[in-house]
Short mmCIF file of C-alpha atoms in Angstrom, two decimals:
data_model
loop_
_atom_site.label_atom_id
_atom_site.label_comp_id
_atom_site.label_asym_id
_atom_site.label_seq_id
_atom_site.Cartn_x
_atom_site.Cartn_y
_atom_site.Cartn_z
CA MET G 1 157.22 99.32 249.11
CA ILE G 2 157.14 102.07 246.63
CA ILE G 3 159.84 103.90 245.05
CA LEU G 4 159.60 106.33 241.66
CA HIS G 5 163.20 107.56 240.43
CA ASP G 6 162.80 110.40 237.52
CA ILE G 7 158.83 110.41 237.24
CA THR G 8 157.93 113.11 234.38
CA TYR G 9 154.04 113.97 232.40
CA THR G 10 153.45 116.38 230.09
CA HIS G 11 150.06 117.38 229.24
CA SER G 12 148.90 116.69 225.63
CA ASP G 13 149.67 120.50 224.26
CA LYS G 14 153.40 119.02 225.48
CA SER G 15 153.65 121.27 228.76
CA VAL G 16 155.01 119.86 231.41
CA LEU G 17 153.54 118.87 234.73
CA PHE G 18 156.58 117.48 236.65
CA SER G 19 159.58 116.45 236.15
CA ALA G 20 162.06 114.10 237.61
CA ILE G 21 159.87 113.14 240.39
CA SER G 22 162.15 110.82 242.48
CA PHE G 23 160.84 109.45 246.38
CA ASN G 24 160.38 106.24 248.09
CA VAL G 25 157.24 104.72 250.48
CA GLN G 26 158.43 102.23 253.10
CA THR G 27 156.03 99.92 253.31
CA GLY G 28 153.71 100.84 256.76
CA ASP G 29 154.03 104.59 255.50
CA LYS G 30 151.23 107.62 255.66
CA ILE G 31 151.41 110.06 253.80
CA SER G 32 149.58 113.29 253.21
CA LEU G 33 150.18 114.72 249.38
CA VAL G 34 150.15 118.67 249.75
CA GLY G 35 150.86 120.91 246.75
CA ASN G 36 149.62 124.10 245.65
CA ASN G 37 146.31 123.88 242.78
CA GLY G 38 147.87 122.52 239.61
CA ALA G 39 151.36 121.77 241.00
CA GLY G 40 150.04 117.40 240.03
CA LYS G 41 148.88 115.93 243.38
CA SER G 42 146.18 113.95 242.02
CA THR G 43 147.97 113.17 238.30
CA LEU G 44 151.06 112.04 240.96
CA LEU G 45 148.16 109.24 242.48
CA GLN G 46 146.50 108.35 238.88
CA ILE G 47 150.33 107.61 237.52
CA LEU G 48 150.49 105.38 241.55
CA ALA G 49 147.40 103.68 240.68
CA GLY G 50 147.95 102.91 237.57
CA ASN G 51 145.61 104.64 235.82
CA LEU G 52 148.60 107.10 233.81
CA GLN G 53 151.53 105.95 232.52
CA PRO G 54 153.87 108.52 233.48
CA THR G 55 156.25 109.98 230.11
CA GLN G 56 158.89 109.73 231.53
CA GLY G 57 160.42 107.43 233.88
CA HIS G 58 159.72 103.78 236.33
CA LEU G 59 157.83 103.41 239.50
CA THR G 60 158.62 100.28 240.93
CA SER G 61 155.81 98.51 243.75
CA ASN G 62 155.40 95.15 245.52
CA SER G 63 151.97 95.14 245.17
CA LYS G 64 149.09 96.52 243.50
CA PRO G 65 147.73 100.18 245.36
CA TYR G 66 144.04 100.53 246.29
CA TYR G 67 142.12 103.78 244.67
CA VAL G 68 140.02 106.31 246.09
CA PRO G 69 139.20 108.56 243.62
CA GLN G 70 138.19 112.27 243.48
CA HIS G 71 136.19 111.84 241.30
CA PHE G 72 133.53 109.92 240.52
CA GLY G 73 131.39 110.72 237.41
CA GLN G 74 132.94 108.28 235.10
CA PHE G 75 131.05 105.57 237.72
CA ASN G 76 127.42 106.45 237.31
CA ALA G 77 125.78 103.53 235.05
CA ASP G 78 127.50 100.75 236.91
CA SER G 79 126.41 98.68 238.96
CA VAL G 80 128.08 99.56 242.70
CA ALA G 81 129.37 96.38 242.67
CA LYS G 82 131.20 97.09 239.40
CA ALA G 83 132.69 100.25 240.40
CA LEU G 84 133.80 97.75 243.64
CA GLY G 85 135.10 95.28 240.73
CA ILE G 86 134.14 92.77 242.24
CA ASP G 87 130.85 91.66 239.57
CA HIS G 88 132.20 89.37 238.22
CA LYS G 89 133.03 87.44 241.27
CA LEU G 90 129.59 87.97 242.10
CA THR G 91 127.97 86.08 238.81
CA ALA G 92 130.82 83.47 238.96
CA LEU G 93 129.37 82.76 243.37
CA GLU G 94 125.99 82.76 242.70
CA ALA G 95 126.26 81.07 239.12
CA ILE G 96 128.76 78.08 241.18
CA LEU G 97 126.30 78.14 243.72
CA ASN G 98 123.32 77.69 241.73
CA GLY G 99 125.26 74.27 240.40
CA ASP G 100 126.45 76.06 236.66
CA ALA G 101 130.13 75.10 238.45
CA THR G 102 132.53 75.33 235.12
CA GLU G 103 136.04 76.73 234.55
CA GLU G 104 135.54 79.91 233.63
CA ASN G 105 133.15 80.42 237.33
CA PHE G 106 135.61 79.04 239.24
CA SER G 107 138.49 80.54 238.06
CA HIS G 108 136.54 84.88 237.79
CA LEU G 109 135.59 84.02 242.04
CA ASP G 110 139.60 82.73 242.66
CA ASP G 111 138.76 81.24 246.06
CA ASP G 112 137.54 84.30 246.92
CA TRP G 113 134.70 82.18 248.30
CA THR G 114 133.00 85.47 250.92
CA VAL G 115 133.34 88.41 249.13
CA GLU G 116 129.53 89.29 248.96
CA GLU G 117 130.11 88.56 252.81
CA ARG G 118 132.73 90.78 253.15
CA ALA G 119 130.67 93.43 250.51
CA ARG G 120 127.52 93.89 252.41
CA GLU G 121 129.96 93.89 255.64
CA ALA G 122 132.00 96.73 254.63
CA LEU G 123 128.52 98.44 253.22
CA SER G 124 127.73 97.92 256.53
CA HIS G 125 130.56 99.43 258.74
CA TRP G 126 129.72 102.70 256.27
CA GLN G 127 126.37 103.13 256.98
CA LEU G 128 125.12 102.22 253.81
CA GLU G 129 122.71 99.21 254.96
CA ASP G 130 120.46 100.32 252.98
CA VAL G 131 122.84 100.31 249.95
CA ASP G 132 122.00 97.69 247.86
CA LEU G 133 125.17 95.81 245.59
CA TYR G 134 123.30 95.41 242.26
CA GLN G 135 122.56 99.20 242.81
CA LYS G 136 123.39 101.93 240.22
CA MET G 137 125.91 104.36 240.96
CA GLN G 138 123.48 107.00 240.35
CA THR G 139 121.15 106.72 242.53
CA LEU G 140 123.96 106.87 245.56
CA SER G 141 124.51 110.60 246.28
CA GLY G 142 127.61 112.31 246.92
CA GLY G 143 129.51 111.45 250.77
CA GLN G 144 127.54 107.42 249.71
CA LYS G 145 130.08 107.46 246.06
CA THR G 146 132.40 108.03 248.40
CA ARG G 147 131.75 105.05 251.09
CA VAL G 148 131.18 102.84 248.21
CA PHE G 149 135.23 103.06 247.50
CA LEU G 150 136.31 103.84 251.31
CA ALA G 151 134.27 100.67 251.73
CA GLY G 152 136.20 99.34 249.26
CA ILE G 153 139.31 99.35 251.23
CA ARG G 154 137.81 95.90 253.47
CA VAL G 155 135.92 94.30 250.44
CA HIS G 156 140.02 94.20 248.97
CA GLN G 157 142.07 94.51 251.86
CA PRO G 158 144.85 95.97 249.79
CA GLU G 159 148.70 96.40 251.31
CA ILE G 160 148.44 100.16 249.38
CA VAL G 161 145.33 102.82 249.58
CA LEU G 162 145.72 105.96 247.01
CA LEU G 163 143.25 108.37 249.11
CA ASP G 164 142.41 111.97 246.78
CA GLU G 165 140.53 113.98 248.59
CA PRO G 166 138.81 111.74 250.56
CA SER G 167 136.73 113.29 252.46
CA ASN G 168 134.75 115.20 250.13
CA HIS G 169 130.47 114.86 250.49
CA LEU G 170 131.53 113.14 253.83
CA ASP G 171 129.40 113.77 256.96
CA LEU G 172 130.70 114.41 260.41
CA THR G 173 129.94 110.56 261.89
CA SER G 174 131.44 109.04 258.32
CA ARG G 175 134.89 111.75 258.74
CA ALA G 176 134.80 110.21 262.43
CA ILE G 177 135.10 106.45 260.51
CA LEU G 178 137.54 108.04 258.36
CA TYR G 179 139.96 108.70 260.79
CA GLY G 180 139.76 105.88 262.53
CA TYR G 181 140.75 104.10 259.63
CA ILE G 182 143.47 106.87 259.31
CA GLU G 183 144.58 106.72 262.68
CA THR G 184 144.53 102.33 263.08
CA THR G 185 145.45 101.23 259.86
CA ARG G 186 148.33 99.66 259.07
CA ASP G 187 147.36 99.54 256.04
CA THR G 188 150.93 101.70 253.58
CA LEU G 189 148.88 105.17 252.68
CA ILE G 190 149.39 107.90 250.43
CA VAL G 191 146.42 111.65 250.94
CA VAL G 192 146.12 113.82 248.82
CA SER G 193 143.48 116.42 251.19
CA HIS G 194 142.62 119.60 252.59
CA ASP G 195 141.26 118.22 254.72
CA ARG G 196 143.24 119.07 258.17
CA VAL G 197 141.79 117.51 260.97
CA LEU G 198 143.09 114.26 258.63
CA LEU G 199 145.98 116.29 257.52
CA ASN G 200 147.35 116.12 261.65
CA LYS G 201 146.90 112.82 261.62
CA ILE G 202 149.63 112.20 259.19
CA HIS G 203 152.32 112.05 260.20
CA LYS G 204 154.71 112.22 257.03
CA VAL G 205 153.78 115.23 254.56
CA CYS G 206 155.28 115.19 251.02
CA GLU G 207 155.26 118.66 248.79
CA LEU G 208 154.79 118.31 245.58
CA SER G 209 156.21 121.60 243.53
CA ALA G 210 157.70 123.06 239.98
CA LYS G 211 161.01 122.80 241.69
CA GLY G 212 159.95 118.65 242.51
CA VAL G 213 159.09 116.48 246.05
CA ALA G 214 160.19 118.15 250.11
CA MET G 215 159.40 115.54 252.27
CA TYR G 216 158.78 116.58 255.92
CA GLY G 217 158.98 114.18 258.58
CA GLY G 218 155.72 115.38 260.51
CA ASN G 219 151.43 116.34 260.22
CA TYR G 220 150.66 119.50 258.18
CA ASP G 221 150.67 121.66 261.76
CA PHE G 222 154.29 120.93 261.59
CA TYR G 223 154.36 121.74 257.83
CA VAL G 224 152.46 124.42 258.22
CA ALA G 225 155.50 125.65 261.00
CA GLN G 226 158.36 124.62 258.66
CA LYS G 227 156.41 126.40 256.07
CA GLN G 228 156.74 129.58 257.58
CA VAL G 229 159.76 129.44 258.37
CA GLN G 230 160.66 129.29 255.07
CA SER G 231 158.38 131.83 254.43
CA HIS G 232 160.42 134.62 256.78
CA ALA G 233 163.47 133.16 255.37
CA LEU G 234 162.45 133.68 251.94
CA SER G 235 161.23 137.57 252.88
CA GLN G 236 164.23 137.80 254.46
CA ASP G 237 166.05 137.19 251.04
CA ILE G 238 163.95 139.31 248.95
CA ASN G 239 165.14 142.20 251.59
CA ASN G 240 168.24 142.02 251.56
CA LYS G 241 168.25 141.55 247.49
CA GLU G 242 166.46 145.04 247.31
CA LYS G 243 168.68 146.08 249.89
CA ALA G 244 171.17 145.06 247.50
CA LEU G 245 169.68 146.53 244.56
CA ARG G 246 169.11 149.98 246.43
CA LYS G 247 173.07 149.69 247.17
CA ALA G 248 174.26 148.95 243.19
CA LYS G 249 172.18 152.03 242.81
CA VAL G 250 174.28 154.03 244.70
CA VAL G 251 177.10 153.16 243.62
CA GLU G 252 176.07 153.35 240.54
CA ARG G 253 175.50 156.73 240.42
CA GLU G 254 178.64 157.61 242.73
CA THR G 255 180.56 155.68 240.05
CA LEU G 256 178.87 157.88 237.58
CA GLU G 257 179.37 160.98 239.29
CA ARG G 258 183.43 159.84 240.37
CA GLN G 259 183.95 159.81 237.38
CA GLN G 260 181.67 162.43 235.48
CA LYS G 261 185.12 164.87 238.71
CA LEU G 262 187.26 162.94 237.04
CA ASP G 263 186.92 163.81 233.48
CA ALA G 264 186.22 167.50 234.05
CA ARG G 265 189.65 167.75 235.98
CA GLY G 266 191.48 166.52 233.56
CA LYS G 267 190.14 168.08 230.63
CA LYS G 268 191.08 171.24 233.17
CA LYS G 269 195.01 170.74 232.95
CA GLN G 270 195.14 168.84 229.55
CA GLU G 271 193.42 172.55 227.95
CA LYS G 272 195.63 174.73 230.70
CA ALA G 273 198.32 172.18 228.41
CA GLY G 274 197.61 173.15 225.22
CA ILE G 275 197.45 170.09 224.39
CA SER G 276 195.80 169.70 219.99
CA THR G 277 192.27 169.35 219.46
CA ILE G 278 193.03 165.88 217.99
CA MET G 279 194.34 164.88 220.70
CA MET G 280 191.18 166.05 222.49
CA ASN G 281 189.11 164.25 220.89
CA THR G 282 191.02 161.30 221.43
CA LEU G 283 191.23 161.99 225.38
CA ARG G 284 187.69 162.30 225.45
CA ASN G 285 186.31 159.47 223.41
CA LYS G 286 189.03 157.64 225.26
CA ALA G 287 186.84 159.19 228.38
CA GLU G 288 183.47 158.56 227.14
CA LYS G 289 184.63 155.01 226.47
CA THR G 290 185.31 154.58 230.24
CA ALA G 291 182.75 155.87 231.63
CA SER G 292 180.26 153.33 229.11
CA LYS G 293 181.88 151.03 230.18
CA LEU G 294 182.16 151.33 234.42
CA LYS G 295 177.48 151.98 233.95
CA GLY G 296 178.07 148.64 231.94
CA VAL G 297 179.13 146.56 235.14
CA HIS G 298 177.21 149.06 236.87
CA THR G 299 174.18 147.69 234.90
CA ASN G 300 174.39 144.06 234.87
CA LYS G 301 175.22 144.22 238.17
CA GLY G 302 171.79 145.61 238.80
CA ASP G 303 169.95 143.37 235.99
CA ALA G 304 171.06 140.18 237.61
CA ILE G 305 170.21 141.26 241.05
CA VAL G 306 166.54 142.18 239.56
CA GLY G 307 166.27 139.02 238.19
CA GLU G 308 166.73 137.39 241.56
CA LEU G 309 164.85 139.41 242.87
CA ARG G 310 161.46 138.36 240.03
CA VAL G 311 162.82 135.13 241.14
CA LEU G 312 161.78 135.17 244.70
CA ARG G 313 158.94 137.46 244.80
CA LYS G 314 157.68 134.06 242.33
CA GLU G 315 157.65 132.24 245.09
CA VAL G 316 154.99 134.77 247.38
CA PRO G 317 152.02 135.50 245.86
CA ASP G 318 150.10 137.96 247.46
CA LEU G 319 147.67 136.76 249.12
CA ALA G 320 146.11 139.21 251.01
CA ALA G 321 145.79 141.17 247.70
CA MET G 322 143.10 139.01 246.94
CA LYS G 323 140.37 139.80 249.05
CA ILE G 324 136.37 140.94 248.03
CA ASP G 325 136.52 144.46 248.78
CA PHE G 326 133.32 145.80 248.46
CA ASP G 327 131.82 148.79 250.22
CA ASP G 328 129.24 147.44 252.96
CA SER G 329 126.21 146.93 252.44
CA ASP G 330 123.11 149.56 252.69
CA LEU G 331 121.12 147.49 255.00
CA HIS G 332 121.99 148.94 258.81
CA ARG G 333 123.59 145.70 261.00
CA GLY G 334 121.06 143.57 263.27
CA LYS G 335 118.43 144.46 260.40
CA VAL G 336 115.94 140.67 260.39
CA MET G 337 116.80 138.93 257.29
CA ILE G 338 115.36 134.95 257.62
CA THR G 339 112.95 133.86 259.67
CA ALA G 340 111.55 130.89 260.18
CA GLU G 341 108.69 129.86 262.47
CA ALA G 342 108.11 126.16 263.26
CA VAL G 343 109.30 125.26 258.80
CA ASN G 344 109.49 121.72 257.06
CA PHE G 345 109.04 120.63 254.73
CA GLU G 346 107.98 117.26 253.19
CA TYR G 347 108.31 113.97 251.05
CA GLU G 348 106.78 111.26 250.15
CA ALA G 349 107.52 109.24 253.03
CA GLY G 350 106.42 112.15 255.75
CA GLN G 351 107.90 115.08 257.01
CA LEU G 352 111.41 116.01 256.38
CA TRP G 353 112.97 117.38 259.84
CA GLN G 354 111.70 115.43 263.31
CA SER G 355 111.21 119.01 264.87
CA ALA G 356 110.30 121.87 262.84
CA LEU G 357 112.92 124.59 262.83
CA THR G 358 112.97 128.05 264.22
CA PHE G 359 115.67 130.75 264.25
CA GLU G 360 116.67 134.35 262.63
CA VAL G 361 119.35 135.70 260.66
CA ARG G 362 120.15 139.24 261.23
CA SER G 363 122.09 141.77 259.58
CA GLY G 364 125.75 141.00 259.85
CA GLU G 365 126.40 138.05 260.89
CA ARG G 366 127.87 134.28 260.54
CA TRP G 367 125.82 130.80 260.01
CA ALA G 368 126.78 127.63 259.41
CA ILE G 369 124.22 124.95 258.86
CA LYS G 370 125.93 121.81 260.16
CA GLY G 371 123.84 118.32 259.77
CA ALA G 372 124.68 114.61 258.45
CA ASN G 373 124.24 113.47 254.23
CA GLY G 374 120.62 113.69 254.27
CA SER G 375 119.58 115.63 256.51
CA GLY G 376 118.43 118.07 254.09
CA LYS G 377 120.76 121.25 254.24
CA THR G 378 120.46 122.25 250.17
CA THR G 379 116.58 122.03 250.90
CA LEU G 380 116.80 124.14 253.56
CA ILE G 381 119.41 126.40 251.18
CA LYS G 382 116.63 126.37 248.59
CA MET G 383 113.52 127.30 250.41
CA ILE G 384 116.39 130.49 251.94
CA LEU G 385 116.91 131.27 248.88
CA GLY G 386 113.40 130.78 246.91
CA ALA G 387 113.67 127.78 244.91
CA CYS G 388 110.98 125.99 247.15
CA VAL G 389 108.64 126.46 249.58
CA PRO G 390 108.03 125.22 253.54
CA ALA G 391 105.03 122.28 253.78
CA SER G 392 104.33 123.94 257.25
CA GLY G 393 105.44 127.15 258.98
CA ASN G 394 106.73 130.13 257.94
CA LEU G 395 109.46 131.72 255.81
CA PHE G 396 110.35 135.00 256.33
CA CYS G 397 113.01 136.32 253.52
CA ALA G 398 114.05 139.96 253.58
CA ALA G 399 114.00 141.01 249.81
CA VAL G 400 118.29 141.54 249.52
CA HIS G 401 120.87 141.40 247.15
CA THR G 402 121.84 137.18 247.98
CA ILE G 403 124.86 135.59 245.68
CA TYR G 404 125.09 132.10 245.89
CA ILE G 405 127.84 130.13 245.91
CA ASP G 406 127.76 126.00 245.59
CA GLN G 407 130.69 124.16 245.67
CA ASP G 408 130.84 123.33 241.73
CA TYR G 409 130.93 127.41 241.01
CA SER G 410 128.41 127.04 238.69
CA LEU G 411 127.99 130.76 238.68
CA ILE G 412 131.19 130.72 236.30
CA ASN G 413 130.10 130.27 232.69
CA ASN G 414 131.78 127.75 230.81
CA SER G 415 131.24 128.75 227.31
CA LEU G 416 132.90 131.93 228.53
CA THR G 417 136.70 132.32 228.12
CA VAL G 418 138.74 133.79 231.85
CA PHE G 419 139.42 137.51 230.96
CA GLU G 420 134.87 138.07 229.61
CA GLN G 421 133.27 135.91 232.75
CA ALA G 422 135.05 138.91 234.80
CA GLN G 423 133.99 141.78 232.17
CA ILE G 424 130.02 139.54 233.03
CA PHE G 425 129.93 140.51 236.19
CA ASN G 426 131.88 144.34 235.18
CA GLN G 427 128.23 145.10 233.81
CA GLY G 428 130.28 148.05 232.14
CA LEU G 429 131.81 150.40 235.35
CA TRP G 430 135.96 149.14 235.76
CA PRO G 431 138.20 150.18 233.00
CA GLU G 432 139.77 147.39 230.73
CA HIS G 433 143.06 147.86 232.02
CA GLU G 434 141.16 147.99 235.73
CA VAL G 435 139.78 144.35 235.28
CA LYS G 436 142.78 143.18 233.39
CA MET G 437 145.21 144.29 236.85
CA ARG G 438 142.68 142.50 239.13
CA LEU G 439 142.52 138.95 237.44
CA ASN G 440 146.57 139.31 238.02
CA ARG G 441 146.09 140.10 241.71
CA PHE G 442 144.00 136.17 241.73
CA LEU G 443 146.43 134.79 240.46
CA PHE G 444 145.52 134.94 236.27
CA GLY G 445 148.13 136.38 234.39
CA SER G 446 147.35 137.42 230.64
CA GLU G 447 148.25 133.65 229.44
CA ASP G 448 145.24 132.84 231.32
CA TRP G 449 142.54 136.02 230.24
CA ASN G 450 141.82 134.01 227.42
CA LYS G 451 141.57 130.58 228.75
CA SER G 452 137.71 128.46 228.97
CA CYS G 453 136.77 128.19 231.91
CA SER G 454 135.93 125.61 230.95
CA ALA G 455 139.79 124.29 231.09
CA LEU G 456 139.48 125.26 235.19
CA SER G 457 139.87 123.40 237.72
CA GLY G 458 137.80 123.74 241.09
CA GLY G 459 139.96 125.88 242.91
CA GLU G 460 141.31 128.57 240.22
CA LYS G 461 136.77 129.01 239.37
CA MET G 462 137.06 129.80 243.60
CA ARG G 463 139.39 132.62 242.36
CA LEU G 464 137.51 133.61 239.87
CA MET G 465 134.20 134.80 241.07
CA LEU G 466 135.88 135.73 243.98
CA CYS G 467 137.56 138.38 241.20
CA SER G 468 134.42 138.69 239.64
CA LEU G 469 132.00 139.91 242.80
CA THR G 470 135.12 142.61 243.44
CA LEU G 471 133.34 143.72 239.31
CA SER G 472 130.14 143.92 240.57
CA ILE G 473 128.90 147.65 241.38
CA ARG G 474 126.84 146.62 244.27
CA PRO G 475 127.73 144.81 247.11
CA PRO G 476 125.95 141.52 247.98
CA ASP G 477 123.72 141.88 251.51
CA MET G 478 124.20 137.99 252.38
CA ILE G 479 126.27 135.30 250.68
CA VAL G 480 124.52 131.40 250.51
CA LEU G 481 128.04 129.16 250.65
CA ASP G 482 127.54 125.35 249.88
CA GLU G 483 130.16 123.28 250.56
CA PRO G 484 133.06 125.94 249.83
CA THR G 485 135.82 123.95 250.33
CA ASN G 486 135.50 120.70 248.35
CA ASN G 487 137.72 120.21 245.57
CA LEU G 488 140.44 123.61 247.19
CA ASP G 489 143.33 122.99 247.33
CA ILE G 490 145.61 124.72 251.02
CA GLN G 491 146.39 127.45 249.15
CA ASN G 492 143.19 127.96 247.55
CA LEU G 493 141.54 127.59 250.98
CA GLU G 494 143.29 129.84 252.59
CA ILE G 495 141.66 132.54 249.85
CA LEU G 496 139.34 131.70 250.01
CA THR G 497 139.63 132.04 254.21
CA ARG G 498 140.96 135.74 254.01
CA ALA G 499 139.15 137.17 251.49
CA ILE G 500 135.31 135.52 253.32
CA GLY G 501 136.90 137.06 256.57
CA ASP G 502 137.39 140.85 254.90
CA TYR G 503 133.66 140.11 253.84
CA LYS G 504 131.19 142.26 255.88
CA GLY G 505 127.65 141.57 254.87
CA THR G 506 125.51 138.51 255.85
CA LEU G 507 127.00 134.52 255.48
CA LEU G 508 125.02 131.87 255.33
CA VAL G 509 127.45 128.60 255.03
CA VAL G 510 127.12 124.53 254.27
CA SER G 511 129.91 122.64 255.41
CA HIS G 512 131.66 120.28 257.34
CA ASP G 513 135.14 121.40 257.73
CA ASP G 514 134.62 122.71 261.74
CA SER G 515 138.58 124.46 260.26
CA PHE G 516 136.92 127.10 258.04
CA LEU G 517 133.93 127.00 259.58
CA GLN G 518 136.04 128.17 263.21
CA GLU G 519 138.26 131.09 261.32
CA ILE G 520 135.87 132.39 259.31
CA GLY G 521 134.43 133.41 262.10
CA VAL G 522 130.44 131.37 262.03
CA ALA G 523 129.18 132.25 265.59
CA HIS G 524 125.14 130.56 265.20
CA TYR G 525 124.75 127.35 263.92
CA ILE G 526 121.47 125.42 262.31
CA ALA G 527 121.95 121.68 263.33
CA LEU G 528 119.51 119.55 260.91
#
């Protein structure tokens, strides 16, 4: 069981990430932790794992959690055994078996005589038979690193498991193993993920937002349905407030007009009655004060409604506005863009693909490249982009304007500010106010314009990349997306899906996310 009570986390710059977070996790619970980019999901997982301390509040757990991180760069210099936290046990076991039966070695081993056997079995379960426990992590691919840490669950056999984007970098086979674990385990699970297939296998959702946490008793589809109900109610609230504001303006105008008529009639009566000038001035001042008071009352009421509207509208980001509104490509639909005839690539070990690749991509089509980790998806992309050449066969790629967007959004220059990055793509075409207006449309307010791109999250870089593309003079004839959904939260995934859905050119995508491929209308596949 885990109990969080009034957990607050404050950044070093004194900005509050979240505050007064309280909820309980019962033994055996499986919870997906969701929330918009920057809500603090990964930070909360780190606090639960004991890797970060909250600024305020306290946490109680009846067992030490096992944590699978989202990023692995800090482990590159470590061996697989050290990354798994079993290197000291393995060293002690080997020493004891070689006759060095010291008290220190027995203390390090802690009676865990099967640790090496479990570790090798766990690696085999995750299809890592070729990975050695003493191999450096930096020699492994992203998918292999993820599977190493997932294998640690079988090694350590914890009661509580924390998973931060566990399906990132995993191919379909590895995802199937992960899904099987999610469905069958009796471990207590807390999962951060954008993988909707995975999220629908978990039947409790915890939403983290600036308001705190909200629990939903159902899977991700149920959560989305509930959010749609709430969104509809929010839209109704906004409509009602807008009606109230319009009515308040009408009432204000009518009240002032009525008062002005009364004042005018009163003035005529006073003139006929021969009231002195001094008294007339006194009565006029009194009338003006009454009118001013009435106007102030109605203005205050209107301002209050405007303030309420502003708060409500902040809760509804204009996702529809975030689209790649390019002009259509100059290429006619159906023009041959890529032709591959019996194409293959060679490494020292031999040919990359057992069967040579033959396919044809035409303008306006949407293709996906699919295959297991190590099947050569990135190599094929490099061939298409001209970064390498095939060892055999013929590959024709039309001379067209292509934009390549990888999962790290490398087109973003980390040494620039957000506004400077947008200007790089602007090429002097749009005035400054238009650039800033588009940045606002993609959720970059004035407080973000001078922020360094190096400080942006993956989702923020994706939004800035899309925004920058809308400023480009020439629309790309083809966009190549390499694992675009990795490291994106649900909101940013929806933004990307909507934006790509509006693009009229040719699309080539590398992704393991079948839901994403279906939603963006991929109709053709290259299976490796």
